Amino acid sequence: MTDIIHAIDISAPTISDEPRRITQVRPWLGEAEIDAVIDVMRDGWITEGRHAQAFCEKLNGLIGSTHGVLAPNGTLALALGLMALGIGPGDEVLVPDTTFIGSATAVLMVGAAPVFVDVEDQTFQIDMGRAGQHLSPRTRAIMPVHLFGTACDMTAVLEFARRHKLAVIEDAAQGIGVTFGNHHVGSLGDVGCFSFFADKTITTGEGGYVACRDPAVHERLRLLRNQGRLQRGSFIHEAVGYNFRMTDLQCAIGLAQLARLDMVISRKARLWRRYRDHLAGVPQVRVLGAAPHAGHVPFRCVLMAQNVRALMAHLEAAGVETRSFFYPMHRQPGLAAHAGAPPADDAAFPNATYGWDHGVCLPIHPTLSIAEVDVICAAIADFYGA
Ligand SMILES: Cc1ncc(COP(=O)(O)O)c(C=O)c1O
C-alpha cells in the first residue's frame, strides 16, 4: 500500500535522466486525496453527505455565489442550469463558435437549439459586437463561455442580456479561480456552471457545479437534480426531476484539491510566464494571455502559430503531447442537422476559423516542471530556426 501511495504521489516532480513524454494533462493527486477517499470509505457514507455539503460551501465561498448544486460533470451542469431557467424546446441559445462541444450539446439536451456567434480575434471569447446579428424571436438565452482560463467581456454580455431579456448561463467549465473585474466567473449570470474533469484546475475525476444567486432557481435546481424532491428518502415527488448527483468520494477529493488551489494557481502562473518569456523571441508565435479586465488561470498554454500542423508534428516527435484548438461549432459534423441557424460557412466565423487554423494548446498542468517548459520552448524555437 505504501509503495502505491509513493508511486502516485507526484507532489514533487522529479527530473530523471530518462527522456519522458510530456503529456498534455496530468492531474495533481497526492496523499491528501488518497486519505480523503479512505476516510469516506471507512465512514461508509459514500453518496452525497458531509463532504458534499462542505464542498458546496467552499465552492460558494470561492465563487461568491449564495447557492449552488453539484452535478455529475460540466455538460450536465449546463443542461441542469438551462432546465432550471426554463429553457427548452423551441428556444434558441447564443453560444460561441469556439468552445468545447459540451456547451452546444447541453443546449440540445434540453430540446433547445444552439445558435453560434463568432469569437473575438484577440481573445477568442464570444464577440458581443456580433451577437445581435444572431437574435431571433426564439432567442431566450446566451451562454458566454470563459475559455482557456480567462473570461468573456461580462459587462457587454450582461448589458446585451438585459436589453434583449435573455437568461445568462455562464459556461465556466474551465474557470475555477478566474475573475472578471472583482468577480469570480460563474457568479455574474443567472447560473454559472463548472467542470471538475481530470484536466481542470481542480478535479474530482468527473464532476460539476451550478452556482446561482436566486433562491427560486436554487430550488428548481434541487428538484431537478434529485428526482423532483427536496428531501432524500421520500417517495413523494413534487416535480419531475432526474439524478444529477455526485458521490461523497468525489467531493472528498474535491475538498483536498481546493485546499491546494492557491498553489495550483501560482504554479500555473509561473509556468505561463516562462512560456511567454521564452517565446517572446519567436515572432512566428503569439501566446494568448488574459482578456481585458479578466484574470488568468491558464487552462492550456494556447499559441497562435504559423504552420501550426507541422509545428504540432514536430512537437509530437520531440515527445510533447499537443492538442489542437477547438474545432469551430459551425463545422461540427455531428451538429450539422441540429444547429438553430441555417448552416453557415467559414466566412461568417472568421475568428473561430482562424483559431482552428493557427491554434495549438501546450501543457500547463501544475506538475509540469520549468525544465519541461524549457524543453518545449526549445523545440518550438528549433522548429522556426529562431
Ligand atoms: C468550455 C467547456 N464547456 C463544457 C465542458 C464540459 O465539461 P465536462 O467534460 O465535465 O462534461 C468542458 C470540458 O472540457 C469545457 O471545456
GROMACS .gro file of C-alpha atoms and ligand atoms in nm:
model
  402
    1MET     CA    1   0.000   0.000   0.000
    2THR     CA    2   0.277   0.239   0.098
    3ASP     CA    3   0.452   0.174  -0.233
    4ILE     CA    4   0.139   0.251  -0.429
    5ILE     CA    5   0.094   0.575  -0.244
    6HIS     CA    6   0.451   0.679  -0.316
    7ALA     CA    7   0.419   0.571  -0.676
    8ILE     CA    8   0.137   0.812  -0.740
    9ASP     CA    9   0.239   1.091  -0.507
   10ILE     CA   10   0.369   1.334  -0.762
   11SER     CA   11   0.361   1.641  -0.541
   12ALA     CA   12   0.731   1.699  -0.611
   13PRO     CA   13   0.806   1.646  -0.981
   14THR     CA   14   1.146   1.488  -1.025
   15ILE     CA   15   1.394   1.530  -1.305
   16SER     CA   16   1.520   1.196  -1.431
   17ASP     CA   17   1.779   1.105  -1.692
   18GLU     CA   18   1.521   0.913  -1.892
   19PRO     CA   19   1.350   1.127  -2.155
   20ARG     CA   20   0.981   1.116  -2.068
   21ARG     CA   21   0.688   1.211  -2.283
   22ILE     CA   22   0.541   1.542  -2.174
   23THR     CA   23   0.168   1.478  -2.156
   24GLN     CA   24  -0.099   1.739  -2.217
   25VAL     CA   25  -0.274   1.662  -1.887
   26ARG     CA   26  -0.152   1.521  -1.556
   27PRO     CA   27  -0.383   1.568  -1.259
   28TRP     CA   28  -0.212   1.657  -0.933
   29LEU     CA   29  -0.321   1.381  -0.697
   30GLY     CA   30  -0.136   1.306  -0.378
   31GLU     CA   31  -0.171   1.159  -0.036
   32ALA     CA   32  -0.432   1.415   0.070
   33GLU     CA   33  -0.672   1.281  -0.196
   34ILE     CA   34  -0.594   0.920  -0.104
   35ASP     CA   35  -0.652   0.988   0.266
   36ALA     CA   36  -0.975   1.169   0.183
   37VAL     CA   37  -1.111   0.872  -0.013
   38ILE     CA   38  -1.007   0.625   0.257
   39ASP     CA   39  -1.179   0.844   0.516
   40VAL     CA   40  -1.508   0.826   0.322
   41MET     CA   41  -1.473   0.450   0.269
   42ARG     CA   42  -1.416   0.396   0.642
   43ASP     CA   43  -1.709   0.621   0.722
   44GLY     CA   44  -1.933   0.409   0.498
   45TRP     CA   45  -2.144   0.700   0.366
   46ILE     CA   46  -2.043   0.713   0.001
   47THR     CA   47  -2.335   0.902  -0.157
   48GLU     CA   48  -2.365   1.280  -0.113
   49GLY     CA   49  -2.315   1.352   0.256
   50ARG     CA   50  -2.097   1.570   0.477
   51HIS     CA   51  -1.819   1.604   0.220
   52ALA     CA   52  -2.067   1.709  -0.048
   53GLN     CA   53  -2.208   1.974   0.183
   54ALA     CA   54  -1.862   2.102   0.276
   55PHE     CA   55  -1.755   2.103  -0.091
   56CYS     CA   56  -2.060   2.313  -0.189
   57GLU     CA   57  -1.995   2.558   0.095
   58LYS     CA   58  -1.631   2.601  -0.006
   59LEU     CA   59  -1.725   2.642  -0.373
   60ASN     CA   60  -1.983   2.907  -0.289
   61GLY     CA   61  -1.721   3.089  -0.081
   62LEU     CA   62  -1.470   3.077  -0.367
   63ILE     CA   63  -1.715   3.171  -0.643
   64GLY     CA   64  -1.901   3.427  -0.437
   65SER     CA   65  -2.237   3.267  -0.507
   66THR     CA   66  -2.507   3.236  -0.244
   67HIS     CA   67  -2.629   2.896  -0.366
   68GLY     CA   68  -2.524   2.606  -0.583
   69VAL     CA   69  -2.572   2.237  -0.653
   70LEU     CA   70  -2.340   1.959  -0.760
   71ALA     CA   71  -2.374   1.785  -1.096
   72PRO     CA   72  -2.212   1.472  -1.242
   73ASN     CA   73  -2.000   1.671  -1.493
   74GLY     CA   74  -1.977   2.009  -1.664
   75THR     CA   75  -2.203   1.918  -1.956
   76LEU     CA   76  -2.481   1.806  -1.724
   77ALA     CA   77  -2.425   2.112  -1.504
   78LEU     CA   78  -2.501   2.326  -1.812
   79ALA     CA   79  -2.808   2.117  -1.901
   80LEU     CA   80  -2.932   2.139  -1.542
   81GLY     CA   81  -2.881   2.516  -1.537
   82LEU     CA   82  -3.067   2.557  -1.868
   83MET     CA   83  -3.356   2.344  -1.743
   84ALA     CA   84  -3.379   2.535  -1.416
   85LEU     CA   85  -3.410   2.859  -1.614
   86GLY     CA   86  -3.693   2.710  -1.820
   87ILE     CA   87  -3.502   2.684  -2.149
   88GLY     CA   88  -3.650   2.407  -2.364
   89PRO     CA   89  -3.796   2.303  -2.700
   90GLY     CA   90  -3.842   2.589  -2.947
   91ASP     CA   91  -3.589   2.813  -2.771
   92GLU     CA   92  -3.258   2.932  -2.913
   93VAL     CA   93  -2.943   2.991  -2.710
   94LEU     CA   94  -2.647   3.201  -2.832
   95VAL     CA   95  -2.323   3.005  -2.793
   96PRO     CA   96  -1.970   3.098  -2.911
   97ASP     CA   97  -1.847   2.918  -3.221
   98THR     CA   98  -1.518   2.839  -3.045
   99THR     CA   99  -1.586   2.616  -2.747
  100PHE     CA  100  -1.587   2.255  -2.633
  101ILE     CA  101  -1.882   2.073  -2.784
  102GLY     CA  102  -2.040   2.015  -2.442
  103SER     CA  103  -2.157   2.381  -2.442
  104ALA     CA  104  -2.365   2.311  -2.754
  105THR     CA  105  -2.481   1.959  -2.669
  106ALA     CA  106  -2.611   2.074  -2.330
  107VAL     CA  107  -2.844   2.310  -2.518
  108LEU     CA  108  -2.956   2.024  -2.745
  109MET     CA  109  -3.009   1.801  -2.443
  110VAL     CA  110  -3.286   2.028  -2.312
  111GLY     CA  111  -3.451   2.040  -2.656
  112ALA     CA  112  -3.335   2.393  -2.745
  113ALA     CA  113  -3.111   2.494  -3.037
  114PRO     CA  114  -2.761   2.645  -3.012
  115VAL     CA  115  -2.703   2.942  -3.244
  116PHE     CA  116  -2.337   3.017  -3.295
  117VAL     CA  117  -2.167   3.355  -3.262
  118ASP     CA  118  -1.812   3.424  -3.380
  119VAL     CA  119  -1.541   3.499  -3.124
  120GLU     CA  120  -1.308   3.799  -3.081
  121ASP     CA  121  -0.988   3.796  -3.284
  122GLN     CA  122  -0.752   3.863  -2.992
  123THR     CA  123  -0.911   3.673  -2.702
  124PHE     CA  124  -1.122   3.405  -2.880
  125GLN     CA  125  -1.404   3.475  -2.632
  126ILE     CA  126  -1.760   3.535  -2.760
  127ASP     CA  127  -1.773   3.854  -2.972
  128MET     CA  128  -2.054   4.064  -2.825
  129GLY     CA  129  -2.022   4.302  -3.120
  130ARG     CA  130  -2.166   4.025  -3.339
  131ALA     CA  131  -2.418   3.864  -3.103
  132GLY     CA  132  -2.701   4.093  -3.214
  133GLN     CA  133  -2.686   3.957  -3.572
  134HIS     CA  134  -2.798   3.617  -3.444
  135LEU     CA  135  -3.104   3.722  -3.243
  136SER     CA  136  -3.443   3.586  -3.346
  137PRO     CA  137  -3.787   3.589  -3.183
  138ARG     CA  138  -3.691   3.249  -3.035
  139THR     CA  139  -3.371   3.364  -2.863
  140ARG     CA  140  -3.415   3.305  -2.490
  141ALA     CA  141  -3.065   3.285  -2.352
  142ILE     CA  142  -2.694   3.349  -2.405
  143MET     CA  143  -2.411   3.120  -2.293
  144PRO     CA  144  -2.083   3.310  -2.256
  145VAL     CA  145  -1.802   3.051  -2.233
  146HIS     CA  146  -1.495   3.156  -2.035
  147LEU     CA  147  -1.226   2.992  -2.243
  148PHE     CA  148  -0.865   2.895  -2.182
  149GLY     CA  149  -0.851   3.024  -1.824
  150THR     CA  150  -0.961   3.382  -1.881
  151ALA     CA  151  -1.302   3.550  -1.914
  152CYS     CA  152  -1.555   3.686  -2.162
  153ASP     CA  153  -1.649   4.053  -2.153
  154MET     CA  154  -1.923   4.004  -1.894
  155THR     CA  155  -2.008   4.376  -1.885
  156ALA     CA  156  -2.111   4.351  -2.250
  157VAL     CA  157  -2.283   4.013  -2.202
  158LEU     CA  158  -2.495   4.133  -1.909
  159GLU     CA  159  -2.591   4.457  -2.085
  160PHE     CA  160  -2.689   4.265  -2.401
  161ALA     CA  161  -2.890   4.013  -2.196
  162ARG     CA  162  -3.072   4.288  -2.008
  163ARG     CA  163  -3.154   4.472  -2.332
  164HIS     CA  164  -3.293   4.161  -2.502
  165LYS     CA  165  -3.441   3.994  -2.192
  166LEU     CA  166  -3.221   3.687  -2.215
  167ALA     CA  167  -3.118   3.444  -1.944
  168VAL     CA  168  -2.740   3.413  -1.892
  169ILE     CA  169  -2.585   3.069  -1.846
  170GLU     CA  170  -2.212   3.111  -1.785
  171ASP     CA  171  -2.007   2.817  -1.906
  172ALA     CA  172  -1.726   2.841  -1.653
  173ALA     CA  173  -1.621   2.478  -1.701
  174GLN     CA  174  -1.259   2.592  -1.737
  175GLY     CA  175  -1.297   2.885  -1.499
  176ILE     CA  176  -1.214   2.788  -1.140
  177GLY     CA  177  -1.004   3.070  -0.994
  178VAL     CA  178  -1.071   3.303  -1.291
  179THR     CA  179  -1.202   3.653  -1.232
  180PHE     CA  180  -1.373   3.922  -1.437
  181GLY     CA  181  -1.320   4.257  -1.265
  182ASN     CA  182  -1.361   4.178  -0.896
  183HIS     CA  183  -1.594   3.885  -0.955
  184HIS     CA  184  -1.525   3.516  -0.991
  185VAL     CA  185  -1.658   3.388  -1.323
  186GLY     CA  186  -1.981   3.195  -1.284
  187SER     CA  187  -2.116   3.442  -1.027
  188LEU     CA  188  -2.246   3.704  -1.270
  189GLY     CA  189  -2.503   3.520  -1.482
  190ASP     CA  190  -2.831   3.360  -1.374
  191VAL     CA  191  -2.634   3.038  -1.335
  192GLY     CA  192  -2.262   2.960  -1.363
  193CYS     CA  193  -2.153   2.606  -1.449
  194PHE     CA  194  -1.820   2.441  -1.366
  195SER     CA  195  -1.646   2.114  -1.456
  196PHE     CA  196  -1.412   1.906  -1.242
  197PHE     CA  197  -1.291   1.677  -1.519
  198ALA     CA  198  -0.933   1.549  -1.489
  199ASP     CA  199  -0.784   1.832  -1.696
  200LYS     CA  200  -0.945   2.112  -1.495
  201THR     CA  201  -0.778   2.337  -1.236
  202ILE     CA  202  -0.932   2.123  -0.962
  203THR     CA  203  -1.056   1.775  -1.040
  204THR     CA  204  -1.279   1.509  -0.891
  205GLY     CA  205  -1.230   1.279  -1.192
  206GLU     CA  206  -1.572   1.371  -1.324
  207GLY     CA  207  -1.790   1.632  -1.159
  208GLY     CA  208  -1.968   1.963  -1.197
  209TYR     CA  209  -2.129   2.253  -1.014
  210VAL     CA  210  -2.409   2.500  -1.087
  211ALA     CA  211  -2.379   2.826  -0.894
  212CYS     CA  212  -2.669   3.071  -0.867
  213ARG     CA  213  -2.799   3.365  -0.664
  214ASP     CA  214  -3.178   3.340  -0.688
  215PRO     CA  215  -3.333   3.112  -0.421
  216ALA     CA  216  -3.615   3.017  -0.663
  217VAL     CA  217  -3.361   2.899  -0.924
  218HIS     CA  218  -3.179   2.712  -0.648
  219GLU     CA  219  -3.498   2.532  -0.551
  220ARG     CA  220  -3.563   2.431  -0.915
  221LEU     CA  221  -3.204   2.307  -0.943
  222ARG     CA  222  -3.252   2.099  -0.629
  223LEU     CA  223  -3.577   1.948  -0.754
  224LEU     CA  224  -3.439   1.874  -1.099
  225ARG     CA  225  -3.121   1.709  -0.972
  226ASN     CA  226  -3.282   1.483  -0.713
  227GLN     CA  227  -3.585   1.319  -0.873
  228GLY     CA  228  -3.820   1.611  -0.809
  229ARG     CA  229  -3.790   1.610  -0.430
  230LEU     CA  230  -3.614   1.829  -0.176
  231GLN     CA  231  -3.580   1.560   0.094
  232ARG     CA  232  -3.374   1.246   0.043
  233GLY     CA  233  -3.553   0.920   0.117
  234SER     CA  234  -3.901   1.046   0.034
  235PHE     CA  235  -4.105   0.874  -0.239
  236ILE     CA  236  -4.335   1.169  -0.285
  237HIS     CA  237  -4.203   1.369  -0.579
  238GLU     CA  238  -4.331   1.727  -0.610
  239ALA     CA  239  -4.194   1.770  -0.961
  240VAL     CA  240  -4.031   1.580  -1.244
  241GLY     CA  241  -3.661   1.553  -1.175
  242TYR     CA  242  -3.367   1.334  -1.255
  243ASN     CA  243  -3.048   1.207  -1.095
  244PHE     CA  244  -2.767   1.461  -1.133
  245ARG     CA  245  -2.584   1.367  -0.813
  246MET     CA  246  -2.214   1.312  -0.738
  247THR     CA  247  -2.065   1.091  -0.464
  248ASP     CA  248  -1.906   1.180  -0.132
  249LEU     CA  249  -1.589   1.008  -0.256
  250GLN     CA  250  -1.560   1.264  -0.535
  251CYS     CA  251  -1.645   1.554  -0.304
  252ALA     CA  252  -1.377   1.448  -0.054
  253ILE     CA  253  -1.125   1.456  -0.341
  254GLY     CA  254  -1.261   1.799  -0.441
  255LEU     CA  255  -1.204   1.933  -0.088
  256ALA     CA  256  -0.844   1.810  -0.094
  257GLN     CA  257  -0.797   1.974  -0.433
  258LEU     CA  258  -0.947   2.305  -0.316
  259ALA     CA  259  -0.705   2.308  -0.023
  260ARG     CA  260  -0.417   2.346  -0.267
  261LEU     CA  261  -0.589   2.567  -0.523
  262ASP     CA  262  -0.369   2.869  -0.443
  263MET     CA  263  -0.059   2.659  -0.507
  264VAL     CA  264  -0.201   2.528  -0.836
  265ILE     CA  265  -0.280   2.883  -0.949
  266SER     CA  266   0.066   3.015  -0.862
  267ARG     CA  267   0.239   2.720  -1.033
  268LYS     CA  268   0.034   2.767  -1.350
  269ALA     CA  269   0.111   3.141  -1.348
  270ARG     CA  270   0.484   3.071  -1.315
  271LEU     CA  271   0.479   2.818  -1.599
  272TRP     CA  272   0.282   3.056  -1.822
  273ARG     CA  273   0.531   3.341  -1.759
  274ARG     CA  274   0.815   3.106  -1.853
  275TYR     CA  275   0.641   3.020  -2.183
  276ARG     CA  276   0.571   3.388  -2.252
  277ASP     CA  277   0.928   3.498  -2.179
  278HIS     CA  278   1.093   3.219  -2.379
  279LEU     CA  279   0.864   3.254  -2.677
  280ALA     CA  280   0.889   3.634  -2.690
  281GLY     CA  281   1.185   3.585  -2.923
  282VAL     CA  282   0.992   3.366  -3.168
  283PRO     CA  283   0.798   3.603  -3.396
  284GLN     CA  284   0.604   3.319  -3.560
  285VAL     CA  285   0.402   3.254  -3.243
  286ARG     CA  286   0.170   3.458  -3.021
  287VAL     CA  287   0.100   3.336  -2.665
  288LEU     CA  288  -0.259   3.401  -2.555
  289GLY     CA  289  -0.293   3.560  -2.212
  290ALA     CA  290  -0.555   3.735  -2.000
  291ALA     CA  291  -0.851   3.903  -2.171
  292PRO     CA  292  -0.917   4.271  -2.081
  293HIS     CA  293  -1.046   4.320  -1.725
  294ALA     CA  294  -1.003   3.949  -1.659
  295GLY     CA  295  -0.775   3.728  -1.455
  296HIS     CA  296  -0.584   3.432  -1.596
  297VAL     CA  297  -0.555   3.079  -1.458
  298PRO     CA  298  -0.428   2.920  -1.779
  299PHE     CA  299  -0.628   2.609  -1.867
  300ARG     CA  300  -0.387   2.539  -2.153
  301CYS     CA  301  -0.098   2.750  -2.284
  302VAL     CA  302  -0.255   2.850  -2.617
  303LEU     CA  303  -0.040   2.971  -2.907
  304MET     CA  304  -0.139   3.118  -3.239
  305ALA     CA  305   0.135   2.987  -3.463
  306GLN     CA  306   0.243   2.990  -3.825
  307ASN     CA  307   0.240   2.649  -3.996
  308VAL     CA  308   0.071   2.503  -3.689
  309ARG     CA  309   0.009   2.144  -3.809
  310ALA     CA  310   0.379   2.099  -3.890
  311LEU     CA  311   0.470   2.254  -3.554
  312MET     CA  312   0.241   2.005  -3.379
  313ALA     CA  313   0.404   1.714  -3.565
  314HIS     CA  314   0.748   1.849  -3.469
  315LEU     CA  315   0.648   1.871  -3.101
  316GLU     CA  316   0.496   1.521  -3.106
  317ALA     CA  317   0.825   1.388  -3.248
  318ALA     CA  318   1.007   1.570  -2.967
  319GLY     CA  319   0.790   1.385  -2.710
  320VAL     CA  320   0.548   1.670  -2.636
  321GLU     CA  321   0.177   1.593  -2.647
  322THR     CA  322  -0.015   1.883  -2.800
  323ARG     CA  323  -0.386   1.949  -2.851
  324SER     CA  324  -0.544   2.133  -3.138
  325PHE     CA  325  -0.755   2.443  -3.090
  326PHE     CA  326  -1.132   2.376  -3.062
  327TYR     CA  327  -1.288   2.282  -3.395
  328PRO     CA  328  -1.549   2.551  -3.474
  329MET     CA  329  -1.905   2.456  -3.384
  330HIS     CA  330  -2.039   2.566  -3.724
  331ARG     CA  331  -1.823   2.297  -3.886
  332GLN     CA  332  -1.901   2.013  -3.645
  333PRO     CA  333  -2.034   1.718  -3.846
  334GLY     CA  334  -2.241   1.596  -3.552
  335LEU     CA  335  -2.420   1.930  -3.510
  336ALA     CA  336  -2.500   1.995  -3.876
  337ALA     CA  337  -2.853   1.863  -3.854
  338HIS     CA  338  -2.928   2.038  -3.523
  339ALA     CA  339  -2.798   2.396  -3.502
  340GLY     CA  340  -3.073   2.657  -3.492
  341ALA     CA  341  -2.943   2.893  -3.759
  342PRO     CA  342  -2.909   2.798  -4.126
  343PRO     CA  343  -2.576   2.629  -4.199
  344ALA     CA  344  -2.309   2.894  -4.220
  345ASP     CA  345  -1.978   2.895  -4.397
  346ASP     CA  346  -1.637   2.990  -4.262
  347ALA     CA  347  -1.677   3.347  -4.388
  348ALA     CA  348  -1.939   3.407  -4.117
  349PHE     CA  349  -1.696   3.289  -3.848
  350PRO     CA  350  -1.356   3.428  -3.948
  351ASN     CA  351  -1.203   3.432  -3.600
  352ALA     CA  352  -1.316   3.087  -3.488
  353THR     CA  353  -1.187   2.956  -3.822
  354TYR     CA  354  -0.858   3.143  -3.779
  355GLY     CA  355  -0.822   2.992  -3.430
  356TRP     CA  356  -0.866   2.640  -3.566
  357ASP     CA  357  -0.619   2.709  -3.848
  358HIS     CA  358  -0.349   2.857  -3.624
  359GLY     CA  359  -0.409   2.749  -3.263
  360VAL     CA  360  -0.225   2.487  -3.063
  361CYS     CA  361  -0.253   2.401  -2.693
  362LEU     CA  362   0.057   2.324  -2.489
  363PRO     CA  363   0.059   2.155  -2.148
  364ILE     CA  364   0.047   2.376  -1.838
  365HIS     CA  365  -0.066   2.134  -1.568
  366PRO     CA  366   0.062   2.213  -1.219
  367THR     CA  367   0.304   1.919  -1.202
  368LEU     CA  368   0.484   2.028  -1.518
  369SER     CA  369   0.836   2.141  -1.435
  370ILE     CA  370   1.008   2.460  -1.552
  371ALA     CA  371   1.266   2.231  -1.717
  372GLU     CA  372   0.986   2.072  -1.922
  373VAL     CA  373   0.861   2.414  -2.034
  374ASP     CA  374   1.216   2.493  -2.142
  375VAL     CA  375   1.229   2.170  -2.345
  376ILE     CA  376   0.900   2.261  -2.518
  377CYS     CA  377   1.011   2.618  -2.591
  378ALA     CA  378   1.346   2.496  -2.726
  379ALA     CA  379   1.163   2.257  -2.961
  380ILE     CA  380   0.944   2.545  -3.085
  381ALA     CA  381   1.243   2.774  -3.139
  382ASP     CA  382   1.420   2.489  -3.319
  383PHE     CA  383   1.119   2.439  -3.549
  384TYR     CA  384   1.123   2.802  -3.661
  385GLY     CA  385   1.502   2.823  -3.663
  386ALA     CA  386   1.474   3.106  -3.410
  387LIG     C1  387  -1.583   2.508  -2.219
  387LIG     C2  388  -1.632   2.374  -2.171
  387LIG     N1  389  -1.763   2.353  -2.154
  387LIG     C3  390  -1.811   2.236  -2.112
  387LIG     C4  391  -1.727   2.131  -2.081
  387LIG     C5  392  -1.786   2.001  -2.039
  387LIG     O1  393  -1.741   1.957  -1.913
  387LIG     P1  394  -1.740   1.802  -1.879
  387LIG     O2  395  -1.631   1.739  -1.960
  387LIG     O3  396  -1.714   1.796  -1.732
  387LIG     O4  397  -1.873   1.747  -1.915
  387LIG     C6  398  -1.589   2.147  -2.097
  387LIG     C7  399  -1.496   2.038  -2.070
  387LIG     O5  400  -1.379   2.042  -2.104
  387LIG     C8  401  -1.540   2.271  -2.144
  387LIG     O6  402  -1.408   2.292  -2.163
   0.00000   0.00000   0.00000
